[in-house]
Amino acid sequence: MSDTDGKEIPKWPDSLPPPSEMTMLPPEHVIYRESLIEEEDIYNLVHDLFYFPEDKYFLYFEYASPVIPEGFDIEKLEHFGLALRKYENFFYRRPFGDDEPDRYSYIRLTAADIKYPWHQKLVDSGPMYGRVQIELMEWAKKDIELQRLKSMSSKNEDPLLLQPNFMGVGVDLKKVPSWLKRVFSKKV
């Protein structure tokens, strides 16, 4: 075992057989209502949902709290193409690690899941949290893909290709007719 910042790296116990199969789950991202107020933050979330579709994004909130942050609006999220799909509760917050006291992870504990004393302590001491899975609506995915295609096709409307060709210059014959129409329509 080696030390990493004073901590030992966990090792599989020798007394147990090695696992025969492992499943790598997609990353889960924790989001709070306070982080979905500014439009820039919502755009960033839409970007992440589009470019990382295998990741899971969850909006966590205190279950019994009537306080909703000022500026948070579900209709605004729907306007940007975000859908709140699957609602779950019975989550309890616990510290992520000793070295990061302001970061938390969540564990789901129903009455049947309580097996250890620390589970019962979490349920007794902390408020219950709910979570909603955030997904990108299909129309938003299609809109982003259309914008990408438009930006890719409009970047190069010039029929001249400056790349290694015969004598250094090539001509894209598919673009010549539309280019000639544009050139002559501007001069008239």
Coordinates of N, CA and C in Angstrom, one line a residue:
M1 N 0.8 -1.2 0.0 CA 0.0 0.0 0.0 C 0.9 1.2 0.0
S2 N 0.4 2.2 -0.7 CA 1.2 3.5 -0.7 C 0.3 4.6 -0.1
D3 N 1.0 5.7 0.3 CA 0.2 6.8 0.9 C -0.1 7.8 -0.2
T4 N -1.3 8.3 -0.1 CA -1.7 9.4 -1.0 C -2.2 10.5 -0.1
D5 N -1.5 11.6 0.1 CA -1.9 12.7 1.0 C -2.1 12.2 2.4
G6 N -1.4 11.3 2.9 CA -1.5 10.8 4.2 C -2.6 9.7 4.4
K7 N -3.3 9.4 3.4 CA -4.4 8.4 3.5 C -3.9 7.1 2.8
E8 N -4.3 6.0 3.3 CA -4.0 4.7 2.6 C -5.1 4.4 1.6
I9 N -4.6 3.9 0.5 CA -5.5 3.5 -0.6 C -6.2 2.2 -0.2
P10 N -7.5 2.1 -0.3 CA -8.2 0.8 0.1 C -7.8 -0.3 -0.8
K11 N -7.7 -1.5 -0.2 CA -7.3 -2.7 -0.9 C -8.3 -3.8 -0.7
W12 N -8.6 -4.6 -1.7 CA -9.5 -5.7 -1.6 C -9.0 -6.7 -0.6
P13 N -9.9 -7.1 0.4 CA -9.4 -8.0 1.4 C -9.0 -9.4 0.8
D14 N -7.9 -9.9 1.4 CA -7.4 -11.2 0.9 C -8.3 -12.3 1.2
S15 N -9.1 -12.2 2.3 CA -10.0 -13.2 2.7 C -11.2 -13.4 1.8
L16 N -11.5 -12.5 1.0 CA -12.6 -12.6 0.1 C -12.2 -12.9 -1.4
P17 N -12.9 -13.7 -2.1 CA -12.6 -13.9 -3.5 C -12.7 -12.6 -4.3
P18 N -12.0 -12.5 -5.4 CA -12.1 -11.3 -6.2 C -13.5 -11.2 -6.9
P19 N -14.0 -10.1 -7.1 CA -15.3 -10.0 -7.8 C -15.3 -10.6 -9.2
S20 N -16.3 -11.3 -9.5 CA -16.3 -11.9 -10.9 C -16.9 -11.0 -11.9
E21 N -17.6 -10.0 -11.5 CA -18.2 -9.0 -12.4 C -18.3 -7.7 -11.7
M22 N -18.0 -6.6 -12.5 CA -18.2 -5.3 -11.9 C -18.9 -4.4 -12.9
T23 N -19.8 -3.6 -12.5 CA -20.6 -2.7 -13.3 C -20.2 -1.3 -13.0
M24 N -19.8 -0.6 -14.0 CA -19.4 0.8 -13.8 C -20.6 1.7 -14.1
L25 N -21.1 2.3 -13.1 CA -22.3 3.2 -13.3 C -21.9 4.5 -13.8
P26 N -22.8 5.2 -14.5 CA -22.5 6.5 -15.0 C -22.4 7.5 -13.9
P27 N -21.6 8.6 -14.1 CA -21.5 9.6 -13.0 C -22.8 10.2 -12.6
E28 N -23.0 10.5 -11.4 CA -24.2 11.2 -10.9 C -23.8 12.6 -10.4
H29 N -24.5 13.6 -10.9 CA -24.2 15.0 -10.6 C -25.2 15.6 -9.7
V30 N -24.8 16.2 -8.6 CA -25.7 16.8 -7.6 C -25.9 18.2 -7.9
I31 N -27.2 18.6 -8.1 CA -27.5 20.0 -8.4 C -28.5 20.5 -7.3
Y32 N -28.4 21.8 -7.0 CA -29.3 22.4 -6.0 C -30.1 23.5 -6.7
R33 N -31.2 23.8 -6.2 CA -32.1 24.8 -6.8 C -31.4 26.2 -6.9
E34 N -30.5 26.5 -6.0 CA -29.8 27.8 -6.0 C -28.9 27.9 -7.2
S35 N -28.4 26.8 -7.7 CA -27.5 26.8 -8.9 C -28.3 26.8 -10.2
L36 N -29.6 26.9 -10.2 CA -30.3 27.0 -11.5 C -31.2 28.2 -11.5
I37 N -30.6 29.3 -11.1 CA -31.3 30.6 -11.1 C -30.8 31.5 -12.3
E38 N -29.5 31.5 -12.5 CA -28.9 32.3 -13.6 C -29.1 31.6 -14.9
E39 N -29.3 32.4 -16.0 CA -29.5 31.7 -17.3 C -28.2 31.1 -17.8
E40 N -27.1 31.6 -17.5 CA -25.8 31.0 -17.9 C -25.6 29.6 -17.3
D41 N -26.0 29.5 -16.0 CA -25.9 28.2 -15.3 C -26.9 27.2 -16.0
I42 N -28.1 27.6 -16.4 CA -29.0 26.7 -17.1 C -28.5 26.3 -18.4
Y43 N -27.9 27.3 -19.2 CA -27.3 27.0 -20.5 C -26.2 25.9 -20.3
N44 N -25.3 26.1 -19.2 CA -24.3 25.1 -19.0 C -24.8 23.7 -18.7
L45 N -25.9 23.7 -18.0 CA -26.5 22.4 -17.7 C -27.1 21.8 -18.9
V46 N -27.7 22.6 -19.8 CA -28.2 22.0 -21.1 C -27.1 21.5 -21.9
H47 N -26.0 22.2 -21.9 CA -24.8 21.8 -22.7 C -24.3 20.5 -22.2
D48 N -24.2 20.3 -20.8 CA -23.7 19.1 -20.3 C -24.7 17.9 -20.5
L49 N -26.0 18.2 -20.4 CA -26.9 17.1 -20.7 C -26.9 16.7 -22.2
F50 N -26.6 17.6 -23.1 CA -26.5 17.2 -24.5 C -25.2 16.4 -24.8
Y51 N -24.1 16.9 -24.3 CA -22.8 16.3 -24.7 C -22.4 15.2 -23.8
F52 N -23.1 15.0 -22.7 CA -22.8 13.8 -21.8 C -24.1 13.1 -21.5
P53 N -24.8 12.5 -22.4 CA -26.1 11.9 -22.2 C -26.1 10.7 -21.3
E54 N -25.0 10.1 -21.1 CA -24.9 8.9 -20.2 C -24.9 9.3 -18.7
D55 N -24.5 10.5 -18.4 CA -24.4 11.0 -17.0 C -25.8 11.2 -16.5
K56 N -26.0 11.1 -15.2 CA -27.2 11.4 -14.5 C -27.1 12.7 -13.7
Y57 N -28.1 13.5 -13.8 CA -28.2 14.8 -13.1 C -29.4 14.8 -12.2
F58 N -29.2 15.1 -10.9 CA -30.2 15.1 -10.0 C -30.3 16.4 -9.3
L59 N -31.5 16.9 -9.1 CA -31.8 18.2 -8.4 C -32.2 17.7 -7.0
Y60 N -31.4 18.1 -6.0 CA -31.7 17.7 -4.6 C -32.3 18.9 -3.9
F61 N -33.3 18.7 -3.0 CA -34.0 19.8 -2.2 C -34.4 19.2 -0.9
E62 N -34.5 20.1 0.1 CA -35.0 19.7 1.4 C -36.5 19.4 1.3
Y63 N -36.9 18.2 1.7 CA -38.3 17.8 1.5 C -39.3 18.6 2.2
A64 N -39.1 18.9 3.4 CA -40.2 19.6 4.2 C -40.0 21.1 4.2
S65 N -39.0 21.6 3.5 CA -38.8 23.1 3.5 C -39.7 23.8 2.5
P66 N -40.4 24.8 3.0 CA -41.3 25.5 2.0 C -40.5 26.6 1.3
V67 N -39.2 26.8 1.7 CA -38.4 27.9 1.1 C -37.9 27.5 -0.3
I68 N -38.3 28.3 -1.2 CA -37.8 28.1 -2.6 C -36.9 29.4 -2.9
P69 N -35.7 29.2 -3.4 CA -34.8 30.3 -3.7 C -35.4 31.3 -4.7
E70 N -35.2 32.5 -4.4 CA -35.8 33.6 -5.3 C -35.1 33.5 -6.7
G71 N -35.9 33.4 -7.7 CA -35.4 33.3 -9.0 C -35.5 31.9 -9.6
F72 N -35.7 30.9 -8.8 CA -35.9 29.5 -9.3 C -37.3 29.3 -9.8
D73 N -37.4 28.9 -11.0 CA -38.7 28.7 -11.6 C -38.7 27.5 -12.5
I74 N -39.6 26.6 -12.3 CA -39.6 25.3 -13.1 C -40.0 25.6 -14.5
E75 N -40.9 26.6 -14.7 CA -41.3 27.0 -16.1 C -40.1 27.5 -16.9
K76 N -39.2 28.2 -16.2 CA -38.0 28.7 -16.9 C -37.1 27.5 -17.3
L77 N -37.1 26.5 -16.5 CA -36.3 25.3 -16.9 C -36.9 24.6 -18.1
E78 N -38.2 24.5 -18.1 CA -38.9 23.9 -19.2 C -38.7 24.7 -20.5
H79 N -38.7 26.0 -20.4 CA -38.4 26.9 -21.5 C -37.1 26.6 -22.2
F80 N -36.1 26.2 -21.4 CA -34.8 25.9 -21.9 C -34.6 24.5 -22.3
G81 N -35.7 23.7 -22.2 CA -35.7 22.3 -22.6 C -35.3 21.3 -21.5
L82 N -35.4 21.7 -20.3 CA -35.1 20.8 -19.2 C -36.4 20.1 -18.7
A83 N -36.4 18.8 -18.5 CA -37.6 18.1 -17.9 C -37.2 17.5 -16.6
L84 N -38.1 17.7 -15.6 CA -37.9 17.0 -14.3 C -38.7 15.8 -14.4
R85 N -38.0 14.6 -14.4 CA -38.7 13.4 -14.8 C -39.1 12.5 -13.6
K86 N -38.1 12.0 -12.9 CA -38.3 11.0 -11.9 C -38.1 11.5 -10.5
Y87 N -39.2 11.5 -9.6 CA -39.1 12.1 -8.3 C -38.9 10.9 -7.3
E88 N -38.0 11.1 -6.4 CA -37.7 10.1 -5.3 C -37.5 10.9 -4.0
N89 N -37.8 10.2 -2.9 CA -37.5 10.9 -1.6 C -36.8 9.8 -0.7
F90 N -36.7 10.2 0.6 CA -36.0 9.4 1.6 C -34.5 9.4 1.4
F91 N -34.0 10.6 1.0 CA -32.5 10.7 0.9 C -32.0 11.5 2.1
Y92 N -30.9 11.2 2.6 CA -30.3 11.9 3.8 C -28.9 12.3 3.4
R93 N -28.5 13.4 3.9 CA -27.2 14.0 3.5 C -26.2 13.6 4.5
R94 N -25.0 13.2 4.0 CA -23.9 12.9 4.9 C -22.6 13.6 4.3
P95 N -21.6 13.9 5.2 CA -20.4 14.5 4.7 C -19.7 13.6 3.7
F96 N -19.2 14.2 2.6 CA -18.5 13.5 1.6 C -17.2 12.9 2.1
G97 N -16.5 13.6 2.9 CA -15.2 13.1 3.4 C -14.7 14.1 4.5
D98 N -13.7 13.6 5.2 CA -13.2 14.5 6.3 C -12.4 15.7 5.7
D99 N -11.8 15.5 4.6 CA -11.1 16.6 4.0 C -11.9 17.6 3.2
E100 N -13.2 17.3 3.0 CA -14.1 18.2 2.3 C -15.4 18.4 3.2
P101 N -15.4 19.2 4.2 CA -16.6 19.2 5.1 C -17.8 20.0 4.5
D102 N -17.5 20.8 3.5 CA -18.7 21.5 2.8 C -19.3 20.8 1.7
R103 N -18.8 19.6 1.3 CA -19.3 18.8 0.2 C -20.0 17.6 0.8
Y104 N -21.2 17.2 0.2 CA -22.0 16.2 0.8 C -22.3 15.1 -0.3
S105 N -22.6 14.0 0.2 CA -23.2 12.9 -0.7 C -24.6 12.5 0.0
Y106 N -25.4 11.8 -0.8 CA -26.7 11.5 -0.3 C -26.9 10.0 -0.4
I107 N -27.6 9.5 0.6 CA -27.9 8.1 0.7 C -29.4 7.9 0.9
R108 N -29.9 6.9 0.2 CA -31.4 6.7 0.4 C -31.6 5.7 1.5
L109 N -32.4 6.1 2.5 CA -32.7 5.2 3.6 C -34.2 5.2 3.9
T110 N -34.8 4.1 3.5 CA -36.2 3.9 4.0 C -36.1 3.1 5.3
A111 N -37.3 2.8 5.8 CA -37.3 2.0 7.1 C -36.7 0.6 6.9
A112 N -36.8 0.1 5.8 CA -36.3 -1.3 5.5 C -34.8 -1.2 5.3
D113 N -34.2 -0.1 4.9 CA -32.8 0.0 4.6 C -31.9 0.3 5.8
I114 N -32.5 0.6 7.0 CA -31.7 0.9 8.1 C -31.1 -0.3 8.7
K115 N -29.8 -0.5 8.6 CA -29.1 -1.7 9.0 C -28.0 -1.4 10.1
Y116 N -27.5 -0.2 10.1 CA -26.4 0.2 10.9 C -26.8 1.3 11.8
P117 N -26.1 1.5 13.0 CA -26.5 2.6 13.9 C -26.3 4.0 13.2
W118 N -25.3 4.1 12.3 CA -25.1 5.4 11.7 C -26.2 5.7 10.7
H119 N -26.9 4.7 10.2 CA -28.1 4.9 9.3 C -29.2 5.6 10.2
Q120 N -29.4 5.0 11.4 CA -30.5 5.5 12.2 C -30.1 6.9 12.7
K121 N -28.8 7.2 12.9 CA -28.4 8.5 13.4 C -28.7 9.6 12.3
L122 N -28.4 9.2 11.0 CA -28.7 10.1 9.9 C -30.2 10.4 9.8
V123 N -31.0 9.4 9.9 CA -32.4 9.6 9.8 C -33.0 10.5 11.0
D124 N -32.4 10.2 12.2 CA -32.9 11.0 13.3 C -32.4 12.4 13.3
S125 N -31.2 12.7 12.9 CA -30.6 14.0 13.0 C -30.8 14.9 11.8
G126 N -31.0 14.3 10.6 CA -31.0 15.2 9.5 C -32.3 15.3 8.8
P127 N -32.6 16.4 8.1 CA -33.8 16.5 7.3 C -33.8 15.5 6.1
M128 N -35.0 15.1 5.7 CA -35.1 14.3 4.6 C -35.0 15.1 3.3
Y129 N -34.3 14.6 2.3 CA -34.2 15.3 1.0 C -34.9 14.5 -0.1
G130 N -35.4 15.2 -1.0 CA -36.0 14.6 -2.2 C -35.1 14.9 -3.4
R131 N -35.2 14.1 -4.4 CA -34.4 14.4 -5.7 C -35.3 14.2 -6.9
V132 N -35.0 14.9 -7.9 CA -35.7 14.8 -9.2 C -34.6 14.7 -10.3
Q133 N -34.8 13.7 -11.1 CA -33.8 13.5 -12.2 C -34.1 14.6 -13.3
I134 N -33.1 15.2 -13.8 CA -33.2 16.2 -14.8 C -32.7 15.6 -16.2
E135 N -33.6 15.8 -17.2 CA -33.3 15.3 -18.5 C -33.5 16.4 -19.5
L136 N -32.9 16.2 -20.7 CA -33.1 17.2 -21.8 C -34.3 16.7 -22.6
M137 N -35.2 17.6 -22.9 CA -36.4 17.2 -23.8 C -35.9 17.0 -25.2
E138 N -36.6 16.1 -25.9 CA -36.3 15.8 -27.3 C -36.2 17.0 -28.2
W139 N -37.1 17.9 -28.1 CA -37.1 19.1 -28.9 C -35.9 19.9 -28.7
A140 N -35.4 19.9 -27.5 CA -34.2 20.7 -27.2 C -32.9 20.0 -27.8
K141 N -32.9 18.7 -27.7 CA -31.8 17.9 -28.4 C -31.8 18.2 -29.9
K142 N -33.0 18.2 -30.5 CA -33.0 18.4 -31.9 C -32.7 19.8 -32.3
D143 N -33.1 20.8 -31.5 CA -32.7 22.2 -31.7 C -31.2 22.4 -31.6
I144 N -30.6 21.8 -30.6 CA -29.1 21.9 -30.5 C -28.4 21.3 -31.7
E145 N -28.9 20.1 -32.1 CA -28.2 19.4 -33.2 C -28.4 20.3 -34.5
L146 N -29.6 20.9 -34.7 CA -29.8 21.7 -35.8 C -28.9 22.9 -35.8
Q147 N -28.7 23.5 -34.7 CA -27.8 24.7 -34.5 C -26.4 24.3 -34.9
R148 N -26.0 23.1 -34.4 CA -24.6 22.6 -34.7 C -24.5 22.4 -36.2
L149 N -25.5 21.8 -36.9 CA -25.4 21.6 -38.3 C -25.3 22.9 -39.1
K150 N -26.1 23.9 -38.6 CA -26.1 25.2 -39.3 C -24.8 25.9 -39.2
S151 N -24.2 25.8 -38.0 CA -22.9 26.5 -37.8 C -21.8 25.8 -38.6
M152 N -21.9 24.5 -38.7 CA -20.9 23.8 -39.5 C -21.0 24.0 -41.0
S153 N -22.2 24.1 -41.5 CA -22.4 24.4 -42.9 C -22.2 25.8 -43.3
S154 N -22.5 26.7 -42.4 CA -22.3 28.2 -42.8 C -20.9 28.6 -42.6
K155 N -20.0 27.8 -42.0 CA -18.6 28.3 -41.8 C -17.9 28.4 -43.1
N156 N -18.1 27.5 -44.1 CA -17.3 27.5 -45.3 C -18.3 27.5 -46.5
E157 N -18.6 28.7 -47.0 CA -19.5 28.8 -48.1 C -18.6 29.2 -49.4
D158 N -17.4 29.4 -49.2 CA -16.5 29.7 -50.3 C -16.1 28.4 -51.1
P159 N -16.3 28.4 -52.4 CA -16.0 27.2 -53.2 C -14.5 26.9 -53.3
L160 N -13.6 27.8 -53.0 CA -12.2 27.6 -53.1 C -11.7 26.8 -51.9
L161 N -11.0 25.7 -52.1 CA -10.5 24.9 -51.0 C -9.0 25.1 -51.0
L162 N -8.5 25.7 -49.9 CA -7.1 25.9 -49.7 C -6.5 24.8 -48.8
Q163 N -6.3 23.7 -49.5 CA -5.8 22.5 -48.9 C -4.9 21.8 -49.9
P164 N -4.2 20.8 -49.5 CA -3.3 20.2 -50.5 C -4.1 19.6 -51.6
N165 N -4.0 20.2 -52.8 CA -4.7 19.7 -54.0 C -3.7 19.9 -55.2
F166 N -4.2 19.7 -56.4 CA -3.4 19.9 -57.6 C -3.1 21.4 -57.6
M167 N -1.8 21.8 -57.6 CA -1.3 23.1 -57.7 C -1.7 23.9 -56.4
G168 N -2.1 23.3 -55.3 CA -2.4 24.0 -54.1 C -3.8 24.5 -53.9
V169 N -4.6 24.6 -54.9 CA -5.9 25.2 -54.8 C -6.9 24.2 -55.4
G170 N -8.0 24.0 -54.7 CA -9.1 23.2 -55.3 C -10.4 23.9 -55.3
V171 N -11.3 23.4 -56.0 CA -12.6 24.0 -56.2 C -13.7 23.0 -55.8
D172 N -14.6 23.4 -54.9 CA -15.7 22.6 -54.5 C -16.9 22.9 -55.5
L173 N -17.1 21.9 -56.4 CA -18.0 22.1 -57.5 C -19.5 22.2 -57.0
K174 N -19.8 21.7 -55.9 CA -21.1 21.8 -55.3 C -21.5 23.2 -54.9
K175 N -20.5 23.9 -54.5 CA -20.7 25.3 -54.0 C -20.6 26.4 -55.0
V176 N -20.1 26.1 -56.2 CA -19.9 27.1 -57.2 C -21.2 27.7 -57.7
P177 N -22.3 27.0 -58.0 CA -23.5 27.7 -58.5 C -24.1 28.7 -57.5
S178 N -24.2 28.3 -56.2 CA -24.7 29.2 -55.2 C -23.8 30.4 -55.0
W179 N -22.5 30.1 -55.1 CA -21.5 31.2 -54.9 C -21.6 32.2 -56.0
L180 N -21.8 31.7 -57.3 CA -21.9 32.6 -58.4 C -23.2 33.5 -58.3
K181 N -24.3 32.8 -57.9 CA -25.5 33.6 -57.7 C -25.4 34.7 -56.7
R182 N -24.7 34.4 -55.6 CA -24.5 35.4 -54.6 C -23.7 36.6 -55.1
V183 N -22.6 36.2 -55.8 CA -21.7 37.3 -56.3 C -22.4 38.2 -57.3
F184 N -23.1 37.6 -58.3 CA -23.7 38.4 -59.3 C -25.0 39.1 -58.8
S185 N -25.7 38.6 -57.8 CA -26.8 39.3 -57.2 C -26.4 40.5 -56.4
K186 N -25.2 40.5 -55.8 CA -24.7 41.7 -55.1 C -24.3 42.8 -56.0
K187 N -23.8 42.5 -57.2 CA -23.3 43.5 -58.1 C -24.4 44.2 -58.9
V188 N -25.6 43.6 -59.0 CA -26.7 44.1 -59.7 C -27.4 45.2 -59.0

